[in-house]
PDB file of C-alpha atoms in Angstrom:
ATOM      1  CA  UNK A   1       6.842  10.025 -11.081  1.00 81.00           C
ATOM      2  CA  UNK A   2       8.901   9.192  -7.818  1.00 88.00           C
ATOM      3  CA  UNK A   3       9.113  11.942  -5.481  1.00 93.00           C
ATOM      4  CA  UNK A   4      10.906  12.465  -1.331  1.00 93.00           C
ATOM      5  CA  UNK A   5       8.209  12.633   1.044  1.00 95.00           C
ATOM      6  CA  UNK A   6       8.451  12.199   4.931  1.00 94.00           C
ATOM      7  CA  UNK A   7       7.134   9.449   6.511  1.00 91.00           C
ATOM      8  CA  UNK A   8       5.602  10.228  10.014  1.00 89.00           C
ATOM      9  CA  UNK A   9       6.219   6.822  10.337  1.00 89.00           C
ATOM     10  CA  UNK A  10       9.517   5.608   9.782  1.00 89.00           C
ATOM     11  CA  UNK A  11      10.810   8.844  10.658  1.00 91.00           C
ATOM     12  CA  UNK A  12      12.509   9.758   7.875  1.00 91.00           C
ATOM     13  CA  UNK A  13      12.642  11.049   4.161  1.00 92.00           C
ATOM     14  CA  UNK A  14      11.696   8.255   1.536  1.00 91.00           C
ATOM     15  CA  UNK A  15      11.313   7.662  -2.090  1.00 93.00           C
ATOM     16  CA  UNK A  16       7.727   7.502  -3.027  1.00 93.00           C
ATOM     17  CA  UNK A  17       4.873   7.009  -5.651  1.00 91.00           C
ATOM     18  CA  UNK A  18       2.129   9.337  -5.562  1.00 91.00           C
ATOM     19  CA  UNK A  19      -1.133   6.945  -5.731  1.00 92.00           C
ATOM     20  CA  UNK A  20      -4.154  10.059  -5.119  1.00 92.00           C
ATOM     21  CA  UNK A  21      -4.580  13.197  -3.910  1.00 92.00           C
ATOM     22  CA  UNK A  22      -7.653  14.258  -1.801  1.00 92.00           C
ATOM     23  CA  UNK A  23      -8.218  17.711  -0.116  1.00 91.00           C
ATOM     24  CA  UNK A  24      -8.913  18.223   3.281  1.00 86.00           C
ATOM     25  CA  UNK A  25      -9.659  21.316   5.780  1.00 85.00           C
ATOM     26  CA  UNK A  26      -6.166  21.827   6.322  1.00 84.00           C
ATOM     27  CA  UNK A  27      -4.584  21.268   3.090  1.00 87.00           C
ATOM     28  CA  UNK A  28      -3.758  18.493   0.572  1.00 92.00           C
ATOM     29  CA  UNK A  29      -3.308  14.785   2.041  1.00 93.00           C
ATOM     30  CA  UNK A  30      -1.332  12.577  -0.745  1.00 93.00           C
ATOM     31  CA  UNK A  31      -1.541   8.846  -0.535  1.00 94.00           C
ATOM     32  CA  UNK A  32       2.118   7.482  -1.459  1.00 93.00           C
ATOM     33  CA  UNK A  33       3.815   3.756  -2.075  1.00 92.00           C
ATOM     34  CA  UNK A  34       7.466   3.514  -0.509  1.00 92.00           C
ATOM     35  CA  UNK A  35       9.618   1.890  -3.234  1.00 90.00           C
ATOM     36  CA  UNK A  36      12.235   1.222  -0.275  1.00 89.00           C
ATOM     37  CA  UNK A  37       9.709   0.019   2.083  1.00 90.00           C
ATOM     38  CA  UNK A  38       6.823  -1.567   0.064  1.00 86.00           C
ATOM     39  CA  UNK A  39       4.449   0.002   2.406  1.00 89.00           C
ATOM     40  CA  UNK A  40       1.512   2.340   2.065  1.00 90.00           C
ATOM     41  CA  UNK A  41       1.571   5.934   3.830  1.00 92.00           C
ATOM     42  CA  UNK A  42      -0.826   9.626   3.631  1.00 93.00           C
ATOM     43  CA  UNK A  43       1.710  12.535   3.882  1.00 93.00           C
ATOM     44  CA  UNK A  44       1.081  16.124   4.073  1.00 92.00           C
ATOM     45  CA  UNK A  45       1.321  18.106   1.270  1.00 92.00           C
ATOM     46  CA  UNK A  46       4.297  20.278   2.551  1.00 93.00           C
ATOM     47  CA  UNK A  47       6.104  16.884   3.537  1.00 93.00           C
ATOM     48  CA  UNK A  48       6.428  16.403  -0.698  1.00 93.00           C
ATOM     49  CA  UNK A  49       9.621  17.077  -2.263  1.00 94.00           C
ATOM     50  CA  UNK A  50      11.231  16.720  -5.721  1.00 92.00           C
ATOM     51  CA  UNK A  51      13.198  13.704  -6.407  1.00 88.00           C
ATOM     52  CA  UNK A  52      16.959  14.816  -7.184  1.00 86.00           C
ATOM     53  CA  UNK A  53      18.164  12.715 -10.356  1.00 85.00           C
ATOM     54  CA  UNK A  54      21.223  10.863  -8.348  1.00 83.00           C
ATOM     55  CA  UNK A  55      18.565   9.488  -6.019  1.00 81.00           C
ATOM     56  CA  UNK A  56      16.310   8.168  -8.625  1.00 81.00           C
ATOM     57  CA  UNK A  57      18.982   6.669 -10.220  1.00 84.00           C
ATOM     58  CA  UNK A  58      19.232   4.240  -7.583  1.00 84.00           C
ATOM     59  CA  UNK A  59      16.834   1.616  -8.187  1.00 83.00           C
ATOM     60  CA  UNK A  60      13.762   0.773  -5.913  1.00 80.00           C
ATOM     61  CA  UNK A  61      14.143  -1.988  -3.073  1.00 80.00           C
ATOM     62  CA  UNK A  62      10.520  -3.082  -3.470  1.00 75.00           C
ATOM     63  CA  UNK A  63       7.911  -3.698  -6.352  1.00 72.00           C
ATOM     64  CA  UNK A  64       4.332  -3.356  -6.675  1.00 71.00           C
ATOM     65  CA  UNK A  65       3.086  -6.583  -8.036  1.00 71.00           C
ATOM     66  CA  UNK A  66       0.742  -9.296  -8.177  1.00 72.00           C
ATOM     67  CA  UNK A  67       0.165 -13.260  -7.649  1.00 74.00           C
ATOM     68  CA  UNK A  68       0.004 -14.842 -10.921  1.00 74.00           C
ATOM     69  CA  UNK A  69      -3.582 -16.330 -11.695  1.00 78.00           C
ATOM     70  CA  UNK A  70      -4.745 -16.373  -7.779  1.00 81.00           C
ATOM     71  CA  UNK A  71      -7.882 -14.691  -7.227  1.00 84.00           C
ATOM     72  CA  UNK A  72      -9.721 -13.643  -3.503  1.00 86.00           C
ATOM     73  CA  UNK A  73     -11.759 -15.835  -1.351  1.00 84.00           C
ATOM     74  CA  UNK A  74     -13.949 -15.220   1.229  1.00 83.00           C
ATOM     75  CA  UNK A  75     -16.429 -17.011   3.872  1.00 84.00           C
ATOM     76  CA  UNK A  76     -19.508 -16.783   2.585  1.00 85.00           C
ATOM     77  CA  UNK A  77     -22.147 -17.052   5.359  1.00 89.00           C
ATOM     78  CA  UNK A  78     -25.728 -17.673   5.315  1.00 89.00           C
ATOM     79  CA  UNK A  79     -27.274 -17.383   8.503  1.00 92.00           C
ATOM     80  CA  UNK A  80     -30.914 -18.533   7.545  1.00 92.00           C
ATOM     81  CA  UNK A  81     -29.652 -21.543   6.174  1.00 90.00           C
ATOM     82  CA  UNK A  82     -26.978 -22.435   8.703  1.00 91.00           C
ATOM     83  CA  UNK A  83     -23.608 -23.142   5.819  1.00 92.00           C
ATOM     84  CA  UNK A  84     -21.156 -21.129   4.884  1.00 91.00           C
ATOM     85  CA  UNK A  85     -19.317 -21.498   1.722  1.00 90.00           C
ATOM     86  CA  UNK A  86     -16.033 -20.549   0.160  1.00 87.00           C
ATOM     87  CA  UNK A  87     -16.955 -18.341  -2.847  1.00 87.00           C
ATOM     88  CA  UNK A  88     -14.930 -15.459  -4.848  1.00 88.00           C
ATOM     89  CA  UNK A  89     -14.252 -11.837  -3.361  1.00 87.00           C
ATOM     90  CA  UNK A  90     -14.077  -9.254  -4.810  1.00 87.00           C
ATOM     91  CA  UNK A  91     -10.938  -8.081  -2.428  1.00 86.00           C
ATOM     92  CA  UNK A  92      -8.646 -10.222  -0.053  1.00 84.00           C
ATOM     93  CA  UNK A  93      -9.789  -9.899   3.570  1.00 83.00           C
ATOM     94  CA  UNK A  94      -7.500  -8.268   5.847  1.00 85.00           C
ATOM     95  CA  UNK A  95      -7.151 -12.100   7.775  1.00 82.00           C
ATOM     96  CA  UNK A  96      -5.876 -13.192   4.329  1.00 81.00           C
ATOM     97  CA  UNK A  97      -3.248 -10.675   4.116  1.00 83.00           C
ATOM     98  CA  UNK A  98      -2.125 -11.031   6.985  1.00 87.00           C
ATOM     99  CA  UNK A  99      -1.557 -15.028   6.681  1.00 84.00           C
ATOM    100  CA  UNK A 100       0.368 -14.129   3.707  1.00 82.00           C
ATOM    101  CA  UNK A 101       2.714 -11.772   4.781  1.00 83.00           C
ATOM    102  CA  UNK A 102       3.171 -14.229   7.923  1.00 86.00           C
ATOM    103  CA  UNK A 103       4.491 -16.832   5.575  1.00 83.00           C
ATOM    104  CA  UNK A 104       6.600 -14.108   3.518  1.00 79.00           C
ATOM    105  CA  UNK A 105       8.495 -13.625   7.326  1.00 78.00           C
TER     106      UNK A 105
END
């Protein structure tokens, strides 16, 4: 289900998918994709709103998806032994990512 939620962020109300919900102290955090923005955002639960059905006809800007067959490395270091080795992961590091979206740009 997409709903409108407000993204400190960007400043401004945007389509999103609700991926979790966790409590907190001061009320319900929600963890949310931006179809328009392909990025990742926690919004308040007050900052939630229902979609209205001539936005969600529109359709979304950006997908959730995957690379075909490519699975993560890492550096695998062994201090004792002096090597490091490139082994599976069982995410993609963070530098990884960010070499990715650099050649995306």
């Amino acid at each position: 289900q997409v709903y409108v939620v407000f993204s400190e962020e960007l400043k401004c109300w945007c389509r999103a998918l609700v991926e979790s919900v966790w409590c907190q102290a001061d009320g319900y955090q929600l963890r949310c994709f931006l179809v328009d923005y392909a990025k990742y955002c926690s919004v308040a639960s007050e900052n939630v709103r229902v979609l209205v059905e001539a936005l969600a006809k529109i359709p979304h800007r950006a997908k959730k998806c995957r690379l075909h067959c490519t699975k993560p490395l890492t550096l695998h270091i062994d201090y004792c032994e002096n090597t490091a080795k490139i082994g599976p992961a069982k995410k993609w590091d963070t530098a990884a990512i960010q070499h990715f979206r650099k050649l995306l740009d």
